[in-house]
Short mmCIF file of C-alpha atoms in Angstrom, two decimals:
data_model
loop_
_atom_site.label_atom_id
_atom_site.label_comp_id
_atom_site.label_asym_id
_atom_site.label_seq_id
_atom_site.Cartn_x
_atom_site.Cartn_y
_atom_site.Cartn_z
CA MET A 5 113.95 98.54 107.49
CA THR A 6 112.37 98.68 111.05
CA PRO A 7 109.06 100.02 111.86
CA ALA A 8 110.70 102.93 113.64
CA GLY A 9 112.68 103.61 110.59
CA LEU A 10 109.25 103.52 108.28
CA ARG A 11 107.57 106.10 110.18
CA ALA A 12 110.71 108.16 110.44
CA LEU A 13 111.12 108.18 106.40
CA CYS A 14 107.33 108.80 106.36
CA LEU A 15 107.42 111.77 108.66
CA SER A 16 110.85 113.05 106.66
CA PHE A 17 108.86 114.96 103.79
CA ASN A 18 108.07 118.34 104.00
CA ALA A 19 104.55 118.60 105.71
CA ALA A 20 104.01 115.05 106.58
CA VAL A 21 101.93 114.12 109.51
CA GLU A 22 100.91 110.69 111.31
CA ASP A 23 97.40 110.49 111.94
CA PHE A 24 95.09 107.38 112.94
CA PRO A 25 91.74 107.94 111.43
CA PHE A 26 91.26 104.14 111.77
CA GLY A 27 91.99 103.38 115.11
CA PRO A 28 95.43 103.40 117.34
CA ASP A 29 97.11 100.44 115.42
CA THR A 30 97.09 101.97 111.80
CA SER A 31 99.33 104.99 111.06
CA VAL A 32 98.43 107.10 108.08
CA PHE A 33 100.71 109.35 106.69
CA LYS A 34 99.51 112.40 105.08
CA VAL A 35 100.49 115.63 103.02
CA GLN A 36 98.17 118.47 102.99
CA GLY A 37 95.18 116.16 104.17
CA LYS A 38 96.15 113.62 101.72
CA MET A 39 97.31 110.05 102.46
CA PHE A 40 100.40 108.64 101.10
CA ALA A 41 101.32 106.15 103.15
CA LEU A 42 99.32 103.45 105.45
CA THR A 43 100.56 101.11 108.14
CA ARG A 44 100.41 99.23 110.87
CA LEU A 45 103.89 99.68 112.54
CA ASP A 46 103.37 96.58 114.85
CA GLY A 47 102.12 94.08 112.10
CA GLU A 48 104.02 90.71 110.97
CA PRO A 49 105.37 91.03 108.65
CA LEU A 50 105.49 94.62 108.21
CA THR A 51 103.64 96.25 105.18
CA VAL A 52 102.94 99.49 103.82
CA ASN A 53 100.27 100.57 101.35
CA LEU A 54 101.83 103.15 99.02
CA LYS A 55 100.28 104.96 95.85
CA CYS A 56 101.71 104.23 92.65
CA ASP A 57 101.51 105.10 89.15
CA PRO A 58 99.55 102.49 87.29
CA ASP A 59 102.17 101.16 85.22
CA ASP A 60 104.63 101.12 87.62
CA ALA A 61 102.42 99.49 89.87
CA VAL A 62 102.01 96.51 87.49
CA ARG A 63 105.84 96.40 86.78
CA LEU A 64 106.67 95.94 90.62
CA ARG A 65 104.04 93.55 91.03
CA GLY A 66 106.14 91.40 88.12
CA GLU A 67 109.30 92.07 89.54
CA HIS A 68 108.52 91.38 93.01
CA PRO A 69 105.98 88.83 93.18
CA GLY A 70 104.57 88.31 96.81
CA ALA A 71 106.64 91.18 98.13
CA VAL A 72 104.59 93.98 95.97
CA VAL A 73 101.01 93.17 95.46
CA PRO A 74 97.66 95.02 94.97
CA GLY A 75 96.72 97.58 97.51
CA TRP A 76 94.83 95.65 100.30
CA HIS A 77 91.75 97.42 100.90
CA MET A 78 92.71 100.14 98.48
CA ASN A 79 92.29 101.07 94.59
CA LYS A 80 93.85 98.36 93.31
CA ARG A 81 95.05 100.34 90.16
CA HIS A 82 96.44 102.97 92.25
CA TRP A 83 98.12 101.39 95.43
CA ASN A 84 100.46 98.57 96.17
CA THR A 85 100.96 96.78 99.59
CA VAL A 86 104.54 96.46 99.65
CA THR A 87 106.22 93.84 102.43
CA VAL A 88 108.94 95.94 104.08
CA GLY A 89 111.26 93.26 105.02
CA GLU A 90 111.06 91.44 101.50
CA LEU A 91 112.55 94.67 99.72
CA PRO A 92 116.00 96.38 99.84
CA ALA A 93 115.85 99.58 102.08
CA ARG A 94 116.97 101.62 99.28
CA LEU A 95 113.84 100.50 96.83
CA VAL A 96 111.16 100.80 100.22
CA ARG A 97 112.59 104.30 100.42
CA GLU A 98 112.05 105.14 96.61
CA LEU A 99 108.55 103.70 96.83
CA VAL A 100 107.60 105.89 99.84
CA GLU A 101 109.05 109.07 97.92
CA ASP A 102 107.45 108.20 94.65
CA SER A 103 103.79 108.08 96.41
CA TYR A 104 104.68 111.04 98.25
CA ASP A 105 105.45 112.72 94.90
CA LEU A 106 102.48 111.39 93.39
CA VAL A 107 100.03 112.77 96.11
CA VAL A 108 101.79 116.12 96.04
CA ALA A 109 101.69 116.37 92.37
CA GLY A 110 98.03 116.18 92.80
CA LEU A 111 97.84 119.06 95.35
CA PRO A 112 97.10 122.66 94.00
CA ARG A 113 99.66 124.41 92.70
CA ALA A 114 100.04 126.68 95.77
CA ASP A 115 100.40 124.11 97.97
CA ARG A 116 103.05 122.27 95.91
CA LEU A 117 105.18 125.66 95.62
CA ARG A 118 104.57 125.95 99.46
CA LEU A 119 106.30 122.40 99.68
CA ASP A 120 109.13 123.23 97.32
CA ARG A 121 107.96 120.46 95.42
CA PRO A 122 107.02 122.29 91.89
#
């Protein structure tokens, strides 16, 4: 997956926006003001921080050592840093979608319903 592909994927979800609260080099993708992905699109290698269920986070780290590690500068229990080029694009898409869904699940019910994600 390319940086442009990752950006397009993150922005493909309902109400997803790109923000730059940490400077012009760091893309933060949010839904309803809550972050679900953080990346430097020009980073080498391309990595992305994604929210993850704590049990799944540990499992993924074990299944993909080096490619999935505890979230850099994030809560290590709930966030993973994923090296995009070391995983199949399908898995990266699933992880981004899971991150988005976890954030949406934490939103008030009225917001979830507006996003068609009950």
